[in-house]
Amino acid sequence: MSGGEQQVLDRIERARRRKPVVREELITLAHGSGGKATQTLVEAVFLEAFRNPLLATLDDGATLPLGSARAAFTTDSYVVSPLFFPGGDIGDLAVNGTVNDLAMCGARPRYLSAGFILEEGFPVADLRRVVASMAAAATAAGVEIVTGDTKVVQRGRADGCYITTTGVGVIERPGTLSASAARPGDAVLVSGPIGAHGAAIMLARGDFGIEAPITSDTAPLHDVVAGLLDALPGQVRTLRDATRGGVATVLNEVAVASGVSVVLEEAAIPVRTEVTGVCELLGLDPLYVACEGRFVAVVDGAHAQSALDALRAHPLGAEAAIIGAVAAEPEALVLLRTAIGGTRVVEILVGDPLPRIC
Amino acid sequence: MSGGEQQVLDRIERARRRKPVVREELITLAHGSGGKATQTLVEAVFLEAFRNPLLATLDDGATLPLGSARAAFTTDSYVVSPLFFPGGDIGDLAVNGTVNDLAMCGARPRYLSAGFILEEGFPVADLRRVVASMAAAATAAGVEIVTGDTKVVQRGRADGCYITTTGVGVIERPGTLSASAARPGDAVLVSGPIGAHGAAIMLARGDFGIEAPITSDTAPLHDVVAGLLDALPGQVRTLRDATRGGVATVLNEVAVASGVSVVLEEAAIPVRTEVTGVCELLGLDPLYVACEGRFVAVVDGAHAQSALDALRAHPLGAEAAIIGAVAAEPEALVLLRTAIGGTRVVEILVGDPLPRIC
């Protein structure tokens, strides 16, 4: 092991022993990035106060024992800007996002709630458009929006429309999927080309004067996930949709939670040419750019090809790829073997290059 | 029947036949009041788009069949201003509010999710205070906060901190409580003096230079509700916590949903002297002022006294009262017999005298 690698390991060991501390006195946009600052805030403030075994897993949702049934329960607030963008809007994003978090728990999505925070002066026509989009997304995903709430705040106290969706799904298969379940020898797959949602939002803001034919990848993933789980009973360890913080952040969470190393092959990671182009212009790494219709799967290495076949059998997984493998060491680290033969550490997202992406 | 009464009935009949229409082009604060404008928005926009039998009841929560269990599911977004007020803060308000909505469905509250929308620049110390308050309220109510989400928006795009809590509870008793279940001959009770939460918030804003020893009534109601349901098995028709829009609005919802008349006795309605005083100064009717720890119960008239005894047996119901009765006619109307012997119609709340009360 080189001196540099030893330093990295020492740093991680220190981080693991250290109690997470929020050093900032004021909330910054980075606290909402989904990356390192969010993680520290969640661990130091929320987990510390709400400490209970269900929350402590910090997975995309909680698994609830309800009578003889097991239910998955997950929530997300949506503050995306702009509200309407190529490929979708805040409405289908809010439905698909919660449907996907339920799917990542291995649950069949069933019921959604929707809480609206509206800004005084928001056009009713825009609200109707958002709601129609939610209804269509709910129908497509086979879920019902069964309860809700509406609040209105004064002008300048919101930004048009924020939506919080919460979902309940039924877990019908045995076993529990978790970020902490990855083991050395597992394979890492992604369900399709990454980064399109984040790139579409950046372009929709129009701040950069760039035009490119990129649409958001927002889509409900429960069906492609069901195909994967059916094809590999008991062999799927972890599912995570690669939203805020992108594939890099999700895999860092898996590496830390499972105490393993994830080794990615750069050449194997699917990214559309247009997305690569936009990311280069904006100085972004696609590994950190949010998807809203892509997920990472960690599966038993012996079944990697079956997993790939199962994903590719579904239109939303047609461009799936095996992008890496899980190793025992260096613990809690994501490494990338670059196309030119080097290896670099892929850190968790620091700061927030793309605020309000979802 | 007088000509005036006939006019009222004709108007109601027209309203019942008319499809609800949102006439405004822009969202106003009244759309968040919990009163008439909110109801129209919900019916014309949300119910129309999301139409399904669970949502259509428009009760405080939905009842979900999950395997062999029945679960209650409810959501609320909290945008109260100020965040901290005498008797509570947005944190315990958000927990108690969702606990109470579950209790109103006859469910034992079990699991909560919490979605935070934070404004850039919000003090981390304030967030800690809110979160500590949520944790204490959750412990007091016997619920666990098992999943959550944090988003951050730029300065001027929120107001410090908004929280959306969603709850899942288990319905262990047979039957369904609903606003549509009231029948002629039923008794109407309230669990304690009304209007304290709204009055406390108004005073906390400091806009009026009035000082009075009023604290919010925010409290978890599941325990006092359980006592009532145990004492009157099968005899409780409707439970509603009297939040936005107050007792007047809740009872209008019951009158319309059940197709009955609710006749209130003004002299029987408990209001603390300080709250009456503040309401008089501000030109508010306590019947429309929000409570966050009081509920209305409609029960079989033959068991009114047992219901009252059951409520008074709990500290949170010590000042409960029988405030009225349900009659067959005039359908869909709330009437108030005033202390001086007259009778007036108590309309649903129009406009919003108290924006951002919860």
XYZ file of C-alpha atoms in Angstrom:
716
model
C 0.000 0.000 0.000
C 1.350 3.445 -0.905
C 1.722 6.273 1.589
C -1.105 8.122 -0.168
C -3.469 5.169 0.202
C -2.546 4.842 3.873
C -3.400 8.518 4.346
C -6.800 7.981 2.747
C -7.485 5.011 5.008
C -6.400 6.917 8.094
C -8.676 9.784 7.140
C -11.645 7.439 6.759
C -10.914 5.729 10.051
C -10.871 9.123 11.751
C -14.142 10.046 10.055
C -15.748 6.809 11.209
C -14.719 7.343 14.794
C -15.664 11.023 14.808
C -19.153 12.042 15.794
C -20.612 14.033 12.883
C -20.648 17.757 13.652
C -22.334 20.572 11.759
C -19.717 23.343 11.853
C -21.767 25.954 10.014
C -23.995 28.293 12.028
C -26.364 28.893 9.107
C -27.954 26.479 6.655
C -26.304 26.623 3.214
C -27.445 25.291 -0.144
C -24.901 22.487 0.288
C -27.020 21.139 3.171
C -29.611 20.297 0.523
C -27.191 18.848 -2.025
C -27.676 15.231 -1.051
C -23.906 15.018 -0.576
C -21.526 15.344 2.326
C -23.116 18.379 4.012
C -26.584 16.813 3.829
C -25.254 13.596 5.300
C -23.568 15.409 8.168
C -26.723 17.440 8.872
C -28.888 14.327 8.848
C -26.546 12.388 11.113
C -25.708 15.190 13.531
C -29.150 16.798 13.836
C -31.941 14.465 12.737
C -30.535 11.033 13.540
C -29.228 12.257 16.864
C -32.653 13.566 17.904
C -34.958 10.979 16.329
C -32.717 7.990 17.051
C -34.587 4.760 16.338
C -33.627 1.555 14.517
C -35.858 2.176 11.485
C -34.445 5.630 10.767
C -30.877 4.624 11.554
C -30.483 2.597 8.359
C -30.728 5.891 6.410
C -32.061 3.977 3.405
C -34.442 5.573 0.892
C -37.385 4.565 3.025
C -38.308 2.757 6.220
C -39.784 -0.713 6.471
C -42.801 -0.831 8.761
C -44.274 -3.948 10.347
C -48.070 -3.483 10.041
C -50.047 -6.469 11.227
C -48.999 -9.389 9.062
C -47.833 -7.066 6.268
C -44.530 -5.289 5.701
C -44.909 -1.793 4.305
C -42.305 0.598 2.926
C -42.680 4.279 3.849
C -40.771 7.124 2.234
C -41.015 10.899 1.820
C -39.444 13.575 -0.376
C -39.970 17.305 -0.743
C -39.666 18.709 -4.256
C -38.409 22.250 -4.826
C -37.120 21.909 -8.393
C -36.560 25.090 -10.387
C -37.890 25.628 -12.998
C -41.199 23.883 -12.311
C -41.539 22.847 -15.964
C -38.600 21.422 -17.902
C -37.976 19.257 -20.981
C -39.206 15.771 -20.191
C -41.322 16.585 -17.154
C -42.351 18.952 -14.392
C -42.435 19.089 -10.593
C -45.643 17.034 -10.662
C -44.466 13.856 -12.356
C -41.072 14.279 -10.691
C -42.749 14.233 -7.250
C -44.801 11.136 -8.065
C -41.997 9.234 -9.813
C -39.480 10.161 -7.123
C -41.569 8.667 -4.346
C -42.588 5.680 -6.469
C -38.877 5.079 -7.066
C -37.909 5.341 -3.408
C -40.540 2.696 -2.633
C -39.239 0.528 -5.468
C -35.691 0.861 -4.047
C -37.020 -0.668 -0.804
C -38.268 -3.626 -2.857
C -41.873 -2.549 -2.360
C -44.796 -2.398 -4.734
C -45.858 1.293 -4.636
C -49.510 1.647 -3.617
C -50.574 4.900 -1.962
C -49.257 8.446 -2.096
C -49.992 11.610 -0.142
C -49.264 15.064 -1.531
C -48.641 18.227 0.515
C -48.584 21.470 -1.468
C -46.967 24.697 -0.327
C -48.120 27.353 -2.781
C -46.927 30.931 -3.107
C -49.592 33.616 -3.184
C -49.913 34.675 -6.837
C -49.055 31.257 -8.303
C -51.169 30.817 -11.447
C -54.048 28.391 -10.942
C -53.476 27.242 -14.543
C -49.925 26.173 -13.606
C -51.265 24.322 -10.570
C -53.750 22.499 -12.791
C -50.945 21.546 -15.150
C -48.821 20.201 -12.284
C -51.750 18.294 -10.820
C -52.678 16.784 -14.205
C -49.089 15.661 -14.565
C -49.177 14.075 -11.082
C -52.411 12.281 -11.927
C -50.975 10.898 -15.167
C -47.776 9.776 -13.414
C -49.804 8.123 -10.641
C -51.913 6.230 -13.175
C -48.791 5.147 -15.071
C -47.194 3.873 -11.858
C -50.352 2.180 -10.596
C -50.541 4.258 -7.403
C -53.370 6.308 -5.908
C -52.996 9.763 -4.384
C -55.283 9.242 -1.414
C -54.739 12.189 0.901
C -53.222 15.647 0.777
C -52.867 19.133 2.170
C -52.594 22.646 0.754
C -50.927 25.618 2.402
C -50.440 29.083 0.933
C -47.658 31.473 1.958
C -47.243 35.130 1.081
C -45.454 36.314 -2.045
C -41.699 35.971 -1.609
C -42.007 33.155 0.955
C -41.831 30.287 -1.556
C -41.139 29.899 -5.282
C -44.453 29.096 -6.932
C -45.031 25.561 -5.777
C -43.329 23.041 -3.528
C -44.672 19.503 -3.230
C -43.975 16.873 -0.597
C -45.008 13.371 -1.586
C -45.008 10.469 0.836
C -45.528 6.904 -0.258
C -46.630 3.614 1.182
C -45.814 0.384 -0.611
C -46.220 -3.286 0.159
C -43.143 -5.487 0.450
C -44.176 -8.832 -0.983
C -40.786 -10.509 -1.294
C -38.732 -11.852 1.615
C -35.477 -10.195 2.639
C -34.446 -6.582 3.003
C -32.558 -4.467 0.505
C -30.139 -2.064 2.139
C -27.141 0.103 1.436
C -25.405 -1.894 4.151
C -25.872 -5.259 2.378
C -23.107 -5.095 -0.267
C -20.378 -7.777 -0.023
C -17.004 -8.282 -1.690
C -17.477 -10.043 -5.027
C -20.800 -8.318 -5.768
C -21.366 -6.649 -9.118
C -22.510 -3.034 -9.529
C -24.935 -2.151 -12.314
C -26.646 0.993 -13.472
C -30.015 0.829 -15.238
C -29.169 3.302 -18.009
C -27.236 6.399 -19.128
C -26.698 8.796 -16.228
C -26.989 12.540 -15.600
C -29.768 13.475 -18.035
C -32.134 14.930 -15.416
C -29.556 17.273 -13.923
C -28.291 18.353 -17.341
C -31.862 19.027 -18.545
C -32.602 21.199 -15.505
C -29.376 23.194 -15.919
C -30.204 23.868 -19.563
C -33.837 24.713 -18.755
C -32.626 27.478 -16.441
C -31.138 29.142 -19.493
C -28.285 30.678 -17.487
C -25.587 29.370 -19.796
C -26.950 30.009 -23.274
C -26.337 26.379 -24.181
C -28.865 24.436 -26.216
C -28.827 20.657 -26.457
C -31.490 18.005 -27.067
C -31.535 16.692 -23.485
C -34.721 15.716 -21.677
C -35.080 14.650 -18.060
C -34.975 10.904 -17.463
C -37.808 11.092 -14.878
C -39.653 7.763 -14.944
C -41.246 5.248 -12.574
C -38.794 2.431 -11.885
C -40.978 -0.027 -9.952
C -41.608 -2.215 -12.983
C -37.997 -2.620 -14.115
C -37.048 -3.227 -10.472
C -39.722 -5.935 -10.144
C -38.256 -7.656 -13.209
C -34.799 -7.626 -11.630
C -36.009 -8.909 -8.253
C -38.013 -11.681 -9.931
C -35.010 -12.756 -12.020
C -32.583 -12.829 -9.062
C -34.504 -13.954 -5.981
C -32.383 -13.304 -2.886
C -29.385 -12.156 -4.928
C -30.045 -8.399 -5.026
C -28.310 -6.604 -2.142
C -28.901 -2.912 -2.680
C -30.998 -0.691 -4.928
C -30.579 3.078 -4.956
C -31.954 5.610 -7.388
C -29.149 7.981 -8.281
C -30.850 11.325 -7.568
C -29.167 14.255 -5.770
C -25.417 13.718 -5.682
C -25.603 11.223 -8.536
C -24.096 7.749 -8.867
C -20.912 8.839 -7.060
C -22.752 9.838 -3.885
C -25.038 6.806 -3.843
C -22.081 4.437 -4.174
C -20.181 6.268 -1.451
C -23.152 5.681 0.837
C -23.086 1.986 -0.052
C -19.295 1.748 0.474
C -19.516 3.371 3.910
C -22.684 1.569 5.058
C -21.388 -1.843 3.940
C -17.748 -1.261 4.919
C -16.561 -2.211 1.440
C -14.820 -0.727 -1.569
C -16.631 -0.069 -4.844
C -14.401 -0.148 -7.908
C -15.910 1.454 -11.026
C -14.735 1.078 -14.623
C -15.022 4.533 -16.197
C -15.334 3.155 -19.737
C -18.329 1.037 -18.728
C -20.442 3.879 -17.296
C -23.117 4.877 -19.818
C -23.447 8.634 -20.419
C -25.123 10.088 -23.491
C -22.845 12.182 -25.724
C -25.001 15.309 -25.272
C -24.854 14.964 -21.482
C -21.075 14.480 -21.560
C -20.828 17.587 -23.746
C -22.941 19.769 -21.460
C -21.116 18.516 -18.360
C -17.756 19.373 -19.946
C -18.961 22.895 -20.783
C -20.262 23.405 -17.226
C -17.303 21.755 -15.517
C -19.428 18.986 -14.011
C -18.633 15.298 -13.609
C -21.621 13.200 -14.794
C -20.993 10.839 -11.858
C -22.332 13.605 -9.580
C -25.246 14.742 -11.751
C -28.748 13.722 -10.659
C -30.833 11.151 -12.490
C -34.560 10.742 -11.781
C -35.125 7.533 -13.703
C -31.915 5.575 -13.177
C -30.822 3.344 -10.366
C -27.781 1.518 -9.135
C -28.091 -2.170 -8.272
C -25.600 -4.204 -6.266
C -26.106 -7.917 -6.910
C -24.317 -11.180 -6.220
C -21.353 -11.239 -8.622
C -22.193 -14.730 -9.883
C -25.515 -13.386 -11.199
C -24.256 -10.181 -12.817
C -25.115 -11.261 -16.345
C -28.619 -12.431 -15.352
C -29.146 -9.068 -13.668
C -28.027 -7.251 -16.801
C -30.333 -9.360 -18.954
C -33.272 -8.713 -16.610
C -32.673 -4.949 -16.706
C -32.253 -4.868 -20.486
C -35.523 -6.764 -20.931
C -37.378 -3.602 -19.823
C -37.511 -0.419 -21.948
C -36.318 1.659 -18.961
C -33.283 -0.635 -18.587
C -32.463 -1.129 -22.270
C -29.098 0.618 -21.896
C -28.193 -0.890 -18.508
C -24.554 -1.741 -17.853
C -22.287 -3.519 -15.391
C -20.138 -0.634 -14.186
C -18.040 -2.108 -11.424
C -17.533 -4.545 -8.573
C -17.394 -4.601 -4.802
C -14.093 -5.402 -3.060
C -13.177 -5.813 0.602
C -10.579 -3.037 0.661
C -9.941 -0.151 0.861
C -12.959 -0.040 3.134
C -15.602 2.687 2.704
C -14.119 4.009 -0.525
C -15.230 4.343 -4.151
C -12.444 4.034 -6.727
C -12.615 4.735 -10.458
C -10.371 2.962 -12.980
C -10.112 5.612 -15.647
C -10.219 5.001 -19.374
C -6.516 5.764 -19.597
C -5.579 3.169 -16.974
C -5.196 5.219 -13.780
C -7.182 4.885 -10.561
C -8.703 7.769 -8.588
C -10.844 8.106 -5.498
C -14.457 9.154 -6.162
C -15.421 11.216 -3.131
C -18.926 11.914 -1.930
C -20.339 15.181 -3.337
C -18.988 18.262 -1.558
C -20.793 21.597 -1.980
C -23.745 21.858 -4.347
C -23.059 22.521 -8.025
C -26.754 22.010 -8.891
C -29.077 23.462 -6.232
C -32.814 22.710 -6.477
C -32.415 19.917 -9.010
C -35.399 18.021 -7.571
C -90.217 28.272 7.233
C -89.454 31.947 6.649
C -88.616 33.405 3.233
C -85.046 33.970 4.429
C -84.630 30.333 5.395
C -86.027 29.233 2.035
C -83.440 31.439 0.308
C -80.649 29.815 2.300
C -81.913 26.359 1.366
C -82.193 27.269 -2.302
C -78.661 28.612 -2.285
C -77.347 25.399 -0.722
C -79.227 23.257 -3.214
C -77.690 25.243 -6.050
C -74.254 24.850 -4.505
C -74.749 21.090 -4.187
C -75.717 20.750 -7.824
C -72.997 23.077 -9.083
C -69.609 21.685 -10.007
C -67.028 23.521 -7.888
C -65.131 26.098 -9.954
C -62.015 28.076 -9.027
C -62.793 31.550 -10.383
C -59.491 33.154 -9.392
C -56.601 33.085 -11.874
C -53.980 33.351 -9.143
C -53.621 31.531 -5.827
C -54.569 33.739 -2.870
C -53.948 33.316 0.850
C -57.618 32.321 1.185
C -56.837 29.144 -0.778
C -54.795 28.091 2.252
C -57.335 29.154 4.879
C -58.920 25.744 5.318
C -62.271 27.386 4.559
C -64.425 27.842 1.504
C -61.667 28.752 -0.981
C -59.532 25.790 0.115
C -62.496 23.471 -0.224
C -63.281 24.727 -3.713
C -59.637 24.394 -4.774
C -59.420 20.865 -3.405
C -62.656 19.768 -5.046
C -62.158 21.515 -8.389
C -58.457 20.845 -8.888
C -57.189 17.969 -6.735
C -60.258 15.754 -6.400
C -61.084 16.189 -10.057
C -57.610 15.045 -11.137
C -56.841 12.408 -8.503
C -60.378 11.018 -8.329
C -60.404 7.802 -6.303
C -62.678 6.487 -3.570
C -60.143 6.886 -0.761
C -59.452 10.560 -1.484
C -63.085 11.365 -2.230
C -64.140 11.134 1.424
C -62.016 14.250 2.081
C -61.570 13.138 5.690
C -58.468 14.035 7.697
C -56.723 10.950 6.385
C -57.220 7.928 4.177
C -57.827 4.381 5.358
C -55.569 1.894 3.588
C -56.125 -1.838 3.393
C -52.649 -3.362 3.908
C -52.673 -7.132 4.079
C -54.849 -8.072 7.032
C -54.322 -4.665 8.668
C -56.118 -1.358 8.210
C -53.822 1.640 8.292
C -54.625 5.348 8.435
C -52.485 7.675 6.304
C -52.440 11.445 6.579
C -50.214 14.377 5.629
C -49.905 18.057 6.528
C -47.476 20.787 5.590
C -46.619 23.301 8.313
C -45.779 26.905 7.435
C -46.667 28.588 10.727
C -45.270 32.045 11.369
C -43.579 32.709 13.741
C -41.770 29.390 14.088
C -41.631 29.713 17.876
C -44.658 30.846 19.873
C -45.989 30.606 23.442
C -46.857 26.973 24.094
C -44.965 25.415 21.198
C -43.145 25.717 17.898
C -43.418 24.423 14.337
C -41.770 21.172 15.471
C -44.264 19.942 18.060
C -47.079 21.456 16.015
C -46.053 19.303 13.017
C -45.847 16.129 15.109
C -49.022 16.744 17.121
C -50.957 17.819 14.023
C -50.259 14.577 12.207
C -50.739 12.490 15.352
C -54.130 14.186 15.737
C -55.195 13.585 12.143
C -54.436 9.891 12.659
C -56.376 9.916 15.930
C -59.350 11.507 14.126
C -59.362 8.477 11.796
C -59.639 6.268 14.895
C -56.083 5.039 14.417
C -53.267 4.472 16.870
C -50.462 6.733 15.579
C -47.287 4.738 14.893
C -44.868 6.107 12.306
C -44.108 9.594 11.008
C -42.045 10.946 8.144
C -40.703 14.493 8.112
C -39.799 16.519 5.022
C -37.942 19.771 5.690
C -37.739 22.713 3.290
C -35.124 25.040 4.740
C -34.225 28.557 3.635
C -30.555 29.253 3.018
C -29.341 31.216 6.051
C -31.692 29.549 8.548
C -29.810 29.237 11.850
C -28.696 25.670 12.560
C -29.406 26.371 16.251
C -33.060 27.065 15.388
C -33.215 23.851 13.386
C -31.835 21.939 16.372
C -34.458 23.522 18.600
C -37.265 22.564 16.182
C -35.934 19.029 15.822
C -35.576 18.585 19.600
C -39.157 19.714 19.963
C -40.286 17.209 17.308
C -38.405 14.428 19.075
C -40.002 15.273 22.425
C -43.469 15.446 20.858
C -42.918 12.113 19.102
C -41.864 10.461 22.356
C -44.867 11.936 24.172
C -47.213 10.629 21.476
C -45.560 7.216 21.250
C -44.650 7.578 17.571
C -41.353 7.139 15.751
C -40.025 9.480 13.060
C -38.678 6.804 10.737
C -37.831 8.538 7.464
C -37.290 12.045 6.185
C -35.923 14.421 3.607
C -34.170 17.784 3.620
C -34.206 20.368 0.855
C -32.650 23.825 0.924
C -33.850 26.762 -1.184
C -32.204 30.121 -1.736
C -32.770 33.102 0.562
C -36.166 34.643 -0.134
C -37.640 31.392 -1.475
C -39.031 30.162 1.860
C -39.414 31.544 5.391
C -36.872 29.793 7.564
C -38.345 26.333 7.826
C -41.357 24.480 6.464
C -42.095 20.931 7.603
C -44.333 18.316 6.033
C -45.185 15.424 8.323
C -46.962 12.320 7.120
C -48.264 9.681 9.477
C -49.209 6.042 9.429
C -51.389 4.614 12.172
C -53.064 1.291 12.809
C -56.850 1.105 13.008
C -57.563 -1.514 15.640
C -61.287 -0.934 16.178
C -64.027 -1.950 13.748
C -66.016 0.679 11.851
C -65.021 3.883 10.122
C -65.249 7.407 11.484
C -66.210 9.927 8.847
C -67.546 13.433 8.399
C -70.344 11.812 6.419
C -71.523 9.597 9.321
C -73.474 12.129 11.438
C -77.204 11.390 11.893
C -80.150 13.355 13.269
C -80.324 12.945 17.035
C -76.530 12.792 17.457
C -74.817 14.996 20.012
C -71.928 17.353 19.213
C -69.116 17.762 21.738
C -65.909 19.719 21.862
C -62.956 18.466 23.896
C -62.074 21.809 25.493
C -61.983 25.620 25.213
C -61.490 26.706 21.615
C -59.360 29.221 19.719
C -56.251 29.368 21.911
C -53.773 28.316 19.203
C -54.881 30.943 16.709
C -55.023 33.655 19.355
C -51.534 32.741 20.606
C -50.096 32.932 17.081
C -51.729 36.313 16.409
C -50.290 37.712 19.635
C -46.858 36.180 18.965
C -46.684 38.122 15.700
C -46.754 41.279 17.776
C -48.572 43.238 15.074
C -51.286 44.463 17.388
C -49.396 45.462 20.523
C -51.731 43.331 22.632
C -50.390 41.231 25.469
C -52.381 38.425 27.047
C -51.443 35.204 28.855
C -52.487 32.886 26.007
C -50.502 29.818 25.003
C -51.158 27.506 22.075
C -53.267 24.450 22.863
C -51.039 22.196 20.697
C -51.230 18.687 22.150
C -51.450 15.046 21.024
C -55.070 13.917 21.145
C -54.722 10.179 20.465
C -55.012 9.232 24.128
C -58.143 11.214 24.948
C -59.645 9.950 21.674
C -58.837 6.336 22.625
C -60.650 6.864 25.944
C -63.719 8.131 24.101
C -63.725 5.292 21.568
C -63.300 2.701 24.328
C -66.169 4.196 26.334
C -68.579 4.340 23.359
C -67.859 1.375 21.113
C -69.634 1.854 17.791
C -71.364 5.053 18.958
C -68.839 7.645 17.766
C -69.683 8.912 14.261
C -67.188 11.651 13.495
C -64.022 13.075 14.996
C -62.404 16.221 13.625
C -59.660 18.337 15.096
C -60.692 21.957 14.785
C -57.590 23.396 13.110
C -57.668 25.907 10.195
C -61.133 27.412 9.918
C -61.966 26.411 13.498
C -65.014 24.631 14.896
C -67.333 26.488 12.495
C -65.603 25.169 9.382
C -65.247 21.601 10.677
C -68.948 21.435 11.526
C -69.901 22.873 8.135
C -67.930 20.042 6.546
C -69.815 17.534 8.690
C -73.192 19.140 7.897
C -72.537 19.051 4.144
C -70.929 15.588 4.057
C -73.678 14.029 6.188
C -76.557 16.036 4.694
C -77.696 17.163 8.137
C -78.065 20.288 10.218
C -75.843 21.023 13.206
C -77.446 23.248 15.835
C -75.007 24.804 18.293
C -75.793 26.425 21.647
C -73.591 29.502 21.891
C -73.677 29.539 25.699
C -72.345 25.978 25.836
C -69.242 26.572 23.715
C -66.182 26.841 25.969
C -63.877 29.779 25.218
C -61.363 31.135 27.717
C -61.960 34.732 28.785
C -58.544 35.854 27.481
C -59.261 34.313 24.073
C -62.692 35.949 23.919
C -61.055 39.266 24.800
C -58.357 39.029 22.128
C -60.896 37.918 19.508
C -63.104 40.901 20.320
C -60.166 43.284 19.965
C -59.181 41.738 16.612
C -62.737 41.398 15.303
C -62.529 37.589 15.121
C -65.174 35.011 15.996
C -63.622 32.262 18.167
C -65.700 29.716 16.236
C -63.379 30.329 13.261
C -60.088 30.464 15.163
C -57.783 27.446 14.886
C -57.161 25.035 17.728
C -54.309 22.510 17.600
C -55.309 20.413 20.594
C -59.095 20.400 20.486
C -61.485 18.234 18.566
C -65.143 17.981 17.776
C -66.903 14.648 18.323
C -70.267 13.664 16.933
C -71.711 10.753 18.921
C -75.006 8.920 19.270
C -77.279 11.279 21.212
C -78.248 8.605 23.707
C -74.605 8.374 24.796
C -73.832 12.084 25.015
C -73.295 12.064 28.777
C -71.041 8.974 28.625
C -69.022 10.699 25.914
C -68.693 13.808 28.050
C -67.612 11.739 31.051
C -65.041 9.878 28.933
C -63.575 13.128 27.615
C -63.484 14.765 31.056
C -61.670 11.742 32.491
C -58.570 12.829 30.526
C -56.578 15.987 31.368
C -56.804 17.144 27.723
C -60.607 16.819 27.883
C -61.170 18.172 31.388
C -63.123 21.158 30.064
C -65.053 19.251 27.365
C -68.647 20.266 26.684
C -71.742 19.180 24.801
C -72.183 22.108 22.430
C -75.029 21.075 20.166
C -77.020 18.441 18.361
C -77.566 17.111 14.872
C -80.971 17.583 13.209
C -82.355 16.434 9.875
C -83.099 19.911 8.546
C -82.157 22.409 7.242
C -79.777 20.100 5.410
C -76.075 21.012 5.104
C -76.300 23.949 7.468
C -74.792 24.934 10.829
C -77.028 27.067 13.039
C -76.132 28.848 16.263
C -78.676 29.553 18.992
C -77.249 32.705 20.483
C -77.068 33.499 24.163
C -79.805 36.120 23.718
C -82.215 33.643 22.120
C -81.800 34.281 18.381
C -80.614 31.848 15.737
C -78.043 32.572 13.046
C -76.394 30.621 10.272
C -72.722 29.776 10.892
C -71.166 29.798 7.438
C -67.959 28.075 6.437
C -64.915 30.367 6.711
C -64.637 32.819 3.812
C -61.325 34.601 3.176
C -58.419 34.095 5.573
C -58.259 36.281 8.672
C -55.319 34.258 10.036
C -52.879 33.215 7.307
C -50.087 30.771 8.220
C -51.611 29.730 11.515
C -50.236 26.193 11.150
